Amino acid sequence: MNSPQEPLISAQDIGIRLNGRDVLERVDLSVSRNEIVTLIGPNGAGKTTLVRILLGLLQPDRGSVHLQDDLKIGYMPQRLSLPDNLPLTVQQFLTLTGSATSEKLTGIANELNINHLLKSPMQTLSGGEHQRVLLARALLRDPDLLVLDEPVQGVDVTGQSELYSLITRIRDQHQCGVLMISHDLHLVMAATDRVTCINRHVCCSGHPEAVSRHPAYLELFGAHTSSKLAVYTHHHDHTHDIHGAVVPDEEHHHG
């Protein structure tokens, strides 16, 4: 049995340059079993590139990725657009790979409360229903690690809260690790054990704590977020200019 201290997946010193631009520099990230890690950062921070590297779809210029032996990963994309002229019911969509037994499909459909949708066309689903179906597809792989890219995309606020609660229950029931990617911490913080904030490199990483007005976090995400977020305490020794380049942060050294 794997030691709980050994990460399911870990990335060390990841760096990559694409189209003449440094997209990621010196990035470390790890996810262990039974842990929910949220990767946050503004648009263009390199989150999607990092996920592609973790999934083995892209090779970094430097650094390494280590996966536990026989690691099974379930991936949930941001959103899947199906053409209107491709009629697929939810059940047909979930059985496209042909690997799931009907018993397993029924169990996961009940767990995610989508059993009443199985005969519905994919194109008729609401945002929240669509995301639950994508989550079900990822769970059918019986994953050790779930990778969820913007899992609440296109879902209203009430649905977002329900979806995050569901992800926490899935972690508890399946005892898997979860890596969530987000650019908005409005509701993520209550449903995560650890946060890594990147803007091409790791700006900060830590555990969620009480609601905070930490200036380093607000530098990246704006003062309007402070009243509705549970943030974690961390310290920056730099800022970013409008192009994302690092600028020494001497003005905050007085504490």
Short mmCIF file of N, CA and C in Angstrom, two decimals, residues 108-245:
data_model
loop_
_atom_site.label_atom_id
_atom_site.label_comp_id
_atom_site.label_asym_id
_atom_site.label_seq_id
_atom_site.Cartn_x
_atom_site.Cartn_y
_atom_site.Cartn_z
N ILE A 108 -22.42 5.48 -10.22
CA ILE A 108 -21.87 6.83 -10.30
C ILE A 108 -22.95 7.84 -10.66
N ALA A 109 -23.89 7.44 -11.52
CA ALA A 109 -25.01 8.33 -11.86
C ALA A 109 -25.82 8.66 -10.61
N ASN A 110 -26.04 7.67 -9.75
CA ASN A 110 -26.76 7.92 -8.50
C ASN A 110 -25.95 8.81 -7.56
N GLU A 111 -24.65 8.54 -7.49
CA GLU A 111 -23.79 9.33 -6.61
C GLU A 111 -23.78 10.80 -7.01
N LEU A 112 -23.80 11.07 -8.31
CA LEU A 112 -23.74 12.45 -8.80
C LEU A 112 -25.13 13.02 -9.10
N ASN A 113 -26.16 12.22 -8.80
CA ASN A 113 -27.55 12.67 -8.98
C ASN A 113 -27.84 13.06 -10.42
N ILE A 114 -27.40 12.22 -11.36
CA ILE A 114 -27.70 12.48 -12.77
C ILE A 114 -28.43 11.31 -13.41
N ASN A 115 -28.91 10.35 -12.57
CA ASN A 115 -29.58 9.17 -13.12
C ASN A 115 -30.82 9.54 -13.92
N HIS A 116 -31.49 10.64 -13.53
CA HIS A 116 -32.69 11.07 -14.25
C HIS A 116 -32.35 11.73 -15.59
N LEU A 117 -31.05 11.96 -15.84
CA LEU A 117 -30.63 12.62 -17.08
C LEU A 117 -30.10 11.65 -18.13
N LEU A 118 -29.99 10.37 -17.80
CA LEU A 118 -29.28 9.44 -18.67
C LEU A 118 -29.87 9.37 -20.08
N LYS A 119 -31.17 9.56 -20.22
CA LYS A 119 -31.79 9.48 -21.54
C LYS A 119 -31.88 10.86 -22.22
N SER A 120 -31.42 11.90 -21.54
CA SER A 120 -31.51 13.25 -22.09
C SER A 120 -30.38 13.51 -23.07
N PRO A 121 -30.66 14.29 -24.15
CA PRO A 121 -29.58 14.68 -25.06
C PRO A 121 -28.57 15.58 -24.33
N MET A 122 -27.30 15.40 -24.61
CA MET A 122 -26.26 16.21 -24.00
C MET A 122 -26.50 17.70 -24.24
N GLN A 123 -27.02 18.04 -25.44
CA GLN A 123 -27.17 19.45 -25.80
C GLN A 123 -28.25 20.17 -24.99
N THR A 124 -29.09 19.43 -24.27
CA THR A 124 -30.19 20.06 -23.53
C THR A 124 -29.85 20.29 -22.06
N LEU A 125 -28.66 19.91 -21.63
CA LEU A 125 -28.33 20.00 -20.21
C LEU A 125 -28.04 21.44 -19.80
N SER A 126 -28.35 21.74 -18.55
CA SER A 126 -27.95 23.04 -17.97
C SER A 126 -26.45 23.02 -17.68
N GLY A 127 -25.90 24.17 -17.32
CA GLY A 127 -24.47 24.24 -17.02
C GLY A 127 -24.06 23.29 -15.91
N GLY A 128 -24.84 23.28 -14.83
CA GLY A 128 -24.51 22.41 -13.70
C GLY A 128 -24.64 20.94 -14.04
N GLU A 129 -25.69 20.60 -14.82
CA GLU A 129 -25.88 19.20 -15.23
C GLU A 129 -24.73 18.76 -16.13
N HIS A 130 -24.34 19.62 -17.04
CA HIS A 130 -23.25 19.33 -17.97
C HIS A 130 -21.96 19.01 -17.21
N GLN A 131 -21.66 19.83 -16.18
CA GLN A 131 -20.43 19.62 -15.43
C GLN A 131 -20.49 18.34 -14.61
N ARG A 132 -21.66 18.00 -14.09
CA ARG A 132 -21.79 16.74 -13.35
C ARG A 132 -21.57 15.53 -14.27
N VAL A 133 -22.02 15.64 -15.50
CA VAL A 133 -21.82 14.55 -16.45
C VAL A 133 -20.33 14.41 -16.78
N LEU A 134 -19.64 15.54 -16.97
CA LEU A 134 -18.19 15.48 -17.22
C LEU A 134 -17.46 14.89 -16.01
N LEU A 135 -17.93 15.22 -14.82
CA LEU A 135 -17.33 14.68 -13.61
C LEU A 135 -17.58 13.17 -13.53
N ALA A 136 -18.79 12.75 -13.92
CA ALA A 136 -19.10 11.32 -13.93
C ALA A 136 -18.17 10.58 -14.89
N ARG A 137 -17.92 11.16 -16.05
CA ARG A 137 -17.04 10.51 -17.01
C ARG A 137 -15.64 10.32 -16.43
N ALA A 138 -15.16 11.35 -15.71
CA ALA A 138 -13.84 11.24 -15.08
C ALA A 138 -13.84 10.16 -14.00
N LEU A 139 -14.93 10.05 -13.24
CA LEU A 139 -15.01 9.07 -12.15
C LEU A 139 -15.13 7.63 -12.66
N LEU A 140 -15.64 7.46 -13.85
CA LEU A 140 -15.78 6.10 -14.41
C LEU A 140 -14.43 5.43 -14.61
N ARG A 141 -13.37 6.21 -14.62
CA ARG A 141 -12.03 5.64 -14.74
C ARG A 141 -11.52 5.09 -13.40
N ASP A 142 -12.34 5.25 -12.35
CA ASP A 142 -11.93 4.81 -11.01
C ASP A 142 -10.56 5.42 -10.66
N PRO A 143 -10.45 6.75 -10.71
CA PRO A 143 -9.13 7.38 -10.64
C PRO A 143 -8.56 7.45 -9.22
N ASP A 144 -7.23 7.42 -9.17
CA ASP A 144 -6.52 7.75 -7.94
C ASP A 144 -6.43 9.27 -7.79
N LEU A 145 -6.40 9.95 -8.94
CA LEU A 145 -6.26 11.41 -8.96
C LEU A 145 -7.28 11.99 -9.93
N LEU A 146 -8.07 12.94 -9.45
CA LEU A 146 -9.00 13.69 -10.30
C LEU A 146 -8.36 15.03 -10.63
N VAL A 147 -8.32 15.38 -11.91
CA VAL A 147 -7.84 16.69 -12.34
C VAL A 147 -9.03 17.43 -12.94
N LEU A 148 -9.43 18.51 -12.29
CA LEU A 148 -10.65 19.23 -12.65
C LEU A 148 -10.29 20.64 -13.11
N ASP A 149 -10.47 20.91 -14.40
CA ASP A 149 -10.11 22.20 -14.97
C ASP A 149 -11.33 23.12 -14.96
N GLU A 150 -11.30 24.11 -14.07
CA GLU A 150 -12.41 25.06 -13.94
C GLU A 150 -13.74 24.31 -13.84
N PRO A 151 -13.93 23.49 -12.79
CA PRO A 151 -15.09 22.59 -12.75
C PRO A 151 -16.44 23.30 -12.64
N VAL A 152 -16.47 24.58 -12.24
CA VAL A 152 -17.77 25.25 -12.11
C VAL A 152 -18.02 26.23 -13.26
N GLN A 153 -17.29 26.07 -14.35
CA GLN A 153 -17.48 26.93 -15.52
C GLN A 153 -18.92 26.86 -15.99
N GLY A 154 -19.56 28.01 -16.16
CA GLY A 154 -20.92 28.06 -16.68
C GLY A 154 -21.99 27.66 -15.69
N VAL A 155 -21.65 27.61 -14.39
CA VAL A 155 -22.60 27.19 -13.35
C VAL A 155 -22.93 28.39 -12.47
N ASP A 156 -24.21 28.55 -12.09
CA ASP A 156 -24.57 29.68 -11.24
C ASP A 156 -24.02 29.49 -9.83
N VAL A 157 -24.10 30.55 -9.02
CA VAL A 157 -23.44 30.55 -7.71
C VAL A 157 -23.94 29.41 -6.82
N THR A 158 -25.26 29.20 -6.79
CA THR A 158 -25.80 28.11 -5.98
C THR A 158 -25.28 26.77 -6.46
N GLY A 159 -25.26 26.59 -7.77
CA GLY A 159 -24.75 25.35 -8.34
C GLY A 159 -23.27 25.15 -8.07
N GLN A 160 -22.51 26.26 -8.05
CA GLN A 160 -21.09 26.18 -7.75
C GLN A 160 -20.86 25.60 -6.36
N SER A 161 -21.58 26.13 -5.38
CA SER A 161 -21.43 25.66 -4.00
C SER A 161 -21.77 24.18 -3.90
N GLU A 162 -22.84 23.76 -4.58
CA GLU A 162 -23.24 22.34 -4.55
C GLU A 162 -22.18 21.47 -5.21
N LEU A 163 -21.60 21.96 -6.31
CA LEU A 163 -20.61 21.18 -7.04
C LEU A 163 -19.34 21.02 -6.21
N TYR A 164 -18.91 22.08 -5.51
CA TYR A 164 -17.73 21.97 -4.67
C TYR A 164 -17.97 21.01 -3.50
N SER A 165 -19.19 21.05 -2.93
CA SER A 165 -19.52 20.10 -1.86
C SER A 165 -19.48 18.67 -2.38
N LEU A 166 -19.97 18.49 -3.61
CA LEU A 166 -19.96 17.17 -4.23
C LEU A 166 -18.52 16.68 -4.43
N ILE A 167 -17.64 17.56 -4.87
CA ILE A 167 -16.24 17.19 -5.09
C ILE A 167 -15.60 16.75 -3.78
N THR A 168 -15.92 17.45 -2.69
CA THR A 168 -15.40 17.06 -1.38
C THR A 168 -15.91 15.68 -0.98
N ARG A 169 -17.19 15.42 -1.22
CA ARG A 169 -17.76 14.09 -0.89
C ARG A 169 -17.11 13.00 -1.74
N ILE A 170 -16.85 13.30 -3.00
CA ILE A 170 -16.19 12.33 -3.88
C ILE A 170 -14.80 12.00 -3.34
N ARG A 171 -14.08 13.03 -2.93
CA ARG A 171 -12.75 12.79 -2.36
C ARG A 171 -12.84 11.86 -1.15
N ASP A 172 -13.81 12.13 -0.28
CA ASP A 172 -13.96 11.33 0.93
C ASP A 172 -14.37 9.89 0.61
N GLN A 173 -15.29 9.74 -0.34
CA GLN A 173 -15.82 8.41 -0.63
C GLN A 173 -14.84 7.57 -1.45
N HIS A 174 -14.18 8.18 -2.40
CA HIS A 174 -13.29 7.44 -3.30
C HIS A 174 -11.84 7.46 -2.82
N GLN A 175 -11.56 8.30 -1.81
CA GLN A 175 -10.21 8.42 -1.25
C GLN A 175 -9.18 8.69 -2.34
N CYS A 176 -9.52 9.62 -3.22
CA CYS A 176 -8.62 10.00 -4.29
C CYS A 176 -8.02 11.37 -3.97
N GLY A 177 -6.99 11.73 -4.70
CA GLY A 177 -6.48 13.09 -4.66
C GLY A 177 -7.24 13.92 -5.69
N VAL A 178 -7.33 15.21 -5.45
CA VAL A 178 -8.03 16.11 -6.37
C VAL A 178 -7.16 17.33 -6.64
N LEU A 179 -6.94 17.62 -7.91
CA LEU A 179 -6.30 18.87 -8.31
C LEU A 179 -7.32 19.69 -9.06
N MET A 180 -7.70 20.83 -8.49
CA MET A 180 -8.65 21.73 -9.15
C MET A 180 -7.91 22.94 -9.69
N ILE A 181 -8.31 23.40 -10.87
CA ILE A 181 -7.73 24.58 -11.47
C ILE A 181 -8.80 25.66 -11.50
N SER A 182 -8.44 26.86 -11.07
CA SER A 182 -9.41 27.95 -11.02
C SER A 182 -8.71 29.28 -11.15
N HIS A 183 -9.45 30.29 -11.63
CA HIS A 183 -8.93 31.65 -11.61
C HIS A 183 -9.73 32.50 -10.62
N ASP A 184 -10.72 31.88 -9.97
CA ASP A 184 -11.61 32.62 -9.09
C ASP A 184 -11.80 31.83 -7.79
N LEU A 185 -11.46 32.45 -6.67
CA LEU A 185 -11.56 31.75 -5.39
C LEU A 185 -12.86 32.02 -4.65
N HIS A 186 -13.87 32.51 -5.34
CA HIS A 186 -15.09 32.92 -4.66
C HIS A 186 -15.63 31.84 -3.73
N LEU A 187 -15.68 30.61 -4.20
CA LEU A 187 -16.20 29.52 -3.36
C LEU A 187 -15.22 28.37 -3.20
N VAL A 188 -14.12 28.40 -3.94
CA VAL A 188 -13.18 27.28 -3.90
C VAL A 188 -12.57 27.08 -2.52
N MET A 189 -12.33 28.18 -1.81
CA MET A 189 -11.53 28.10 -0.60
C MET A 189 -12.12 27.17 0.46
N ALA A 190 -13.44 27.11 0.54
CA ALA A 190 -14.07 26.25 1.54
C ALA A 190 -13.92 24.77 1.20
N ALA A 191 -13.56 24.48 -0.05
CA ALA A 191 -13.52 23.09 -0.49
C ALA A 191 -12.12 22.63 -0.85
N THR A 192 -11.10 23.28 -0.30
CA THR A 192 -9.74 22.88 -0.65
C THR A 192 -8.87 22.77 0.59
N ASP A 193 -7.89 21.88 0.54
CA ASP A 193 -6.97 21.70 1.66
C ASP A 193 -5.72 22.57 1.50
N ARG A 194 -5.35 22.81 0.25
CA ARG A 194 -4.12 23.56 0.00
C ARG A 194 -4.27 24.32 -1.30
N VAL A 195 -3.64 25.48 -1.35
CA VAL A 195 -3.73 26.33 -2.52
C VAL A 195 -2.32 26.64 -3.02
N THR A 196 -2.12 26.54 -4.33
CA THR A 196 -0.88 27.01 -4.94
C THR A 196 -1.25 28.08 -5.95
N CYS A 197 -0.70 29.25 -5.76
CA CYS A 197 -0.99 30.40 -6.59
C CYS A 197 0.18 30.61 -7.55
N ILE A 198 -0.10 30.59 -8.85
CA ILE A 198 0.98 30.80 -9.81
C ILE A 198 0.66 31.97 -10.73
N ASN A 199 1.71 32.64 -11.13
CA ASN A 199 1.65 33.62 -12.20
C ASN A 199 2.96 33.47 -12.98
N ARG A 200 3.01 32.39 -13.75
CA ARG A 200 4.19 31.90 -14.47
C ARG A 200 5.16 31.17 -13.54
N HIS A 201 5.26 31.58 -12.31
CA HIS A 201 6.02 30.85 -11.30
C HIS A 201 5.14 30.77 -10.05
N VAL A 202 5.56 30.02 -9.04
CA VAL A 202 4.76 29.91 -7.82
C VAL A 202 4.92 31.19 -7.01
N CYS A 203 3.83 31.93 -6.87
CA CYS A 203 3.85 33.14 -6.06
C CYS A 203 3.73 32.79 -4.58
N CYS A 204 2.90 31.79 -4.27
CA CYS A 204 2.69 31.41 -2.89
C CYS A 204 1.93 30.10 -2.84
N SER A 205 2.06 29.41 -1.72
CA SER A 205 1.38 28.13 -1.55
C SER A 205 1.11 27.95 -0.06
N GLY A 206 -0.09 27.50 0.28
CA GLY A 206 -0.39 27.33 1.70
C GLY A 206 -1.80 26.81 1.92
N HIS A 207 -2.18 26.77 3.20
CA HIS A 207 -3.49 26.24 3.58
C HIS A 207 -4.51 27.38 3.70
N PRO A 208 -5.74 27.13 3.30
CA PRO A 208 -6.78 28.14 3.46
C PRO A 208 -6.96 28.51 4.94
N GLU A 209 -7.17 29.74 5.23
CA GLU A 209 -7.41 30.20 6.60
C GLU A 209 -8.62 31.12 6.62
N ALA A 210 -8.72 31.95 7.62
CA ALA A 210 -9.89 32.80 7.77
C ALA A 210 -9.90 33.88 6.67
N VAL A 211 -11.04 34.54 6.55
CA VAL A 211 -11.16 35.62 5.58
C VAL A 211 -10.07 36.65 5.85
N SER A 212 -9.44 37.09 4.78
CA SER A 212 -8.27 37.94 4.94
C SER A 212 -8.25 39.02 3.88
N ARG A 213 -7.54 40.09 4.18
CA ARG A 213 -7.31 41.15 3.21
C ARG A 213 -5.83 41.24 2.89
N HIS A 214 -5.20 40.09 2.77
CA HIS A 214 -3.75 40.08 2.58
C HIS A 214 -3.36 40.84 1.32
N PRO A 215 -2.48 41.84 1.42
CA PRO A 215 -2.15 42.67 0.26
C PRO A 215 -1.49 41.89 -0.87
N ALA A 216 -0.74 40.85 -0.57
CA ALA A 216 -0.07 40.10 -1.63
C ALA A 216 -1.09 39.36 -2.50
N TYR A 217 -2.12 38.79 -1.87
CA TYR A 217 -3.16 38.13 -2.65
C TYR A 217 -3.93 39.16 -3.47
N LEU A 218 -4.26 40.30 -2.85
CA LEU A 218 -5.06 41.31 -3.53
C LEU A 218 -4.31 41.92 -4.71
N GLU A 219 -2.99 41.89 -4.66
CA GLU A 219 -2.21 42.37 -5.80
C GLU A 219 -2.57 41.64 -7.08
N LEU A 220 -2.80 40.33 -6.95
CA LEU A 220 -3.11 39.52 -8.12
C LEU A 220 -4.58 39.54 -8.49
N PHE A 221 -5.45 39.60 -7.48
CA PHE A 221 -6.85 39.35 -7.76
C PHE A 221 -7.78 40.53 -7.50
N GLY A 222 -7.28 41.62 -6.95
CA GLY A 222 -8.11 42.80 -6.82
C GLY A 222 -8.82 42.92 -5.50
N ALA A 223 -8.96 44.15 -5.03
CA ALA A 223 -9.52 44.41 -3.70
C ALA A 223 -10.99 44.00 -3.60
N HIS A 224 -11.71 43.93 -4.74
CA HIS A 224 -13.14 43.59 -4.68
C HIS A 224 -13.37 42.17 -4.19
N THR A 225 -12.33 41.33 -4.18
CA THR A 225 -12.51 39.95 -3.74
C THR A 225 -12.45 39.80 -2.23
N SER A 226 -11.95 40.81 -1.53
CA SER A 226 -11.59 40.62 -0.13
C SER A 226 -12.78 40.33 0.76
N SER A 227 -13.97 40.81 0.40
CA SER A 227 -15.12 40.64 1.28
C SER A 227 -15.78 39.28 1.14
N LYS A 228 -15.37 38.50 0.15
CA LYS A 228 -16.09 37.25 -0.08
C LYS A 228 -15.19 36.03 -0.16
N LEU A 229 -13.94 36.16 0.25
CA LEU A 229 -13.02 35.04 0.13
C LEU A 229 -12.45 34.62 1.47
N ALA A 230 -12.30 33.33 1.65
CA ALA A 230 -11.47 32.83 2.74
C ALA A 230 -10.09 32.60 2.14
N VAL A 231 -9.13 33.37 2.52
CA VAL A 231 -7.81 33.33 1.89
C VAL A 231 -6.82 32.69 2.84
N TYR A 232 -5.63 32.45 2.39
CA TYR A 232 -4.60 31.86 3.22
C TYR A 232 -3.48 32.87 3.36
N THR A 233 -2.76 32.80 4.45
CA THR A 233 -1.68 33.73 4.72
C THR A 233 -0.44 33.31 3.95
N HIS A 234 0.14 34.26 3.26
CA HIS A 234 1.38 34.00 2.55
C HIS A 234 2.11 35.32 2.36
N HIS A 235 3.32 35.26 1.86
CA HIS A 235 4.13 36.46 1.72
C HIS A 235 4.77 36.49 0.35
N HIS A 236 4.67 37.63 -0.30
CA HIS A 236 5.36 37.86 -1.57
C HIS A 236 6.55 38.78 -1.33
N ASP A 237 7.60 38.60 -2.08
CA ASP A 237 8.71 39.55 -2.03
C ASP A 237 8.89 40.22 -3.38
N HIS A 238 7.80 40.17 -4.20
CA HIS A 238 7.88 40.76 -5.51
C HIS A 238 6.47 41.08 -5.98
N THR A 239 6.37 41.88 -7.03
CA THR A 239 5.11 42.12 -7.71
C THR A 239 5.31 41.77 -9.18
N HIS A 240 4.24 41.93 -9.96
CA HIS A 240 4.34 41.70 -11.40
C HIS A 240 3.92 42.97 -12.13
N ASP A 241 4.62 43.28 -13.24
CA ASP A 241 4.16 44.39 -14.05
C ASP A 241 3.03 43.90 -14.95
N ILE A 242 2.51 44.77 -15.82
CA ILE A 242 1.33 44.42 -16.60
C ILE A 242 1.60 43.28 -17.58
N HIS A 243 2.87 42.98 -17.83
CA HIS A 243 3.21 41.88 -18.73
C HIS A 243 3.48 40.58 -17.97
N GLY A 244 3.40 40.63 -16.63
CA GLY A 244 3.63 39.43 -15.84
C GLY A 244 5.07 39.26 -15.40
N ALA A 245 5.95 40.19 -15.78
CA ALA A 245 7.34 40.08 -15.38
C ALA A 245 7.50 40.42 -13.91
#
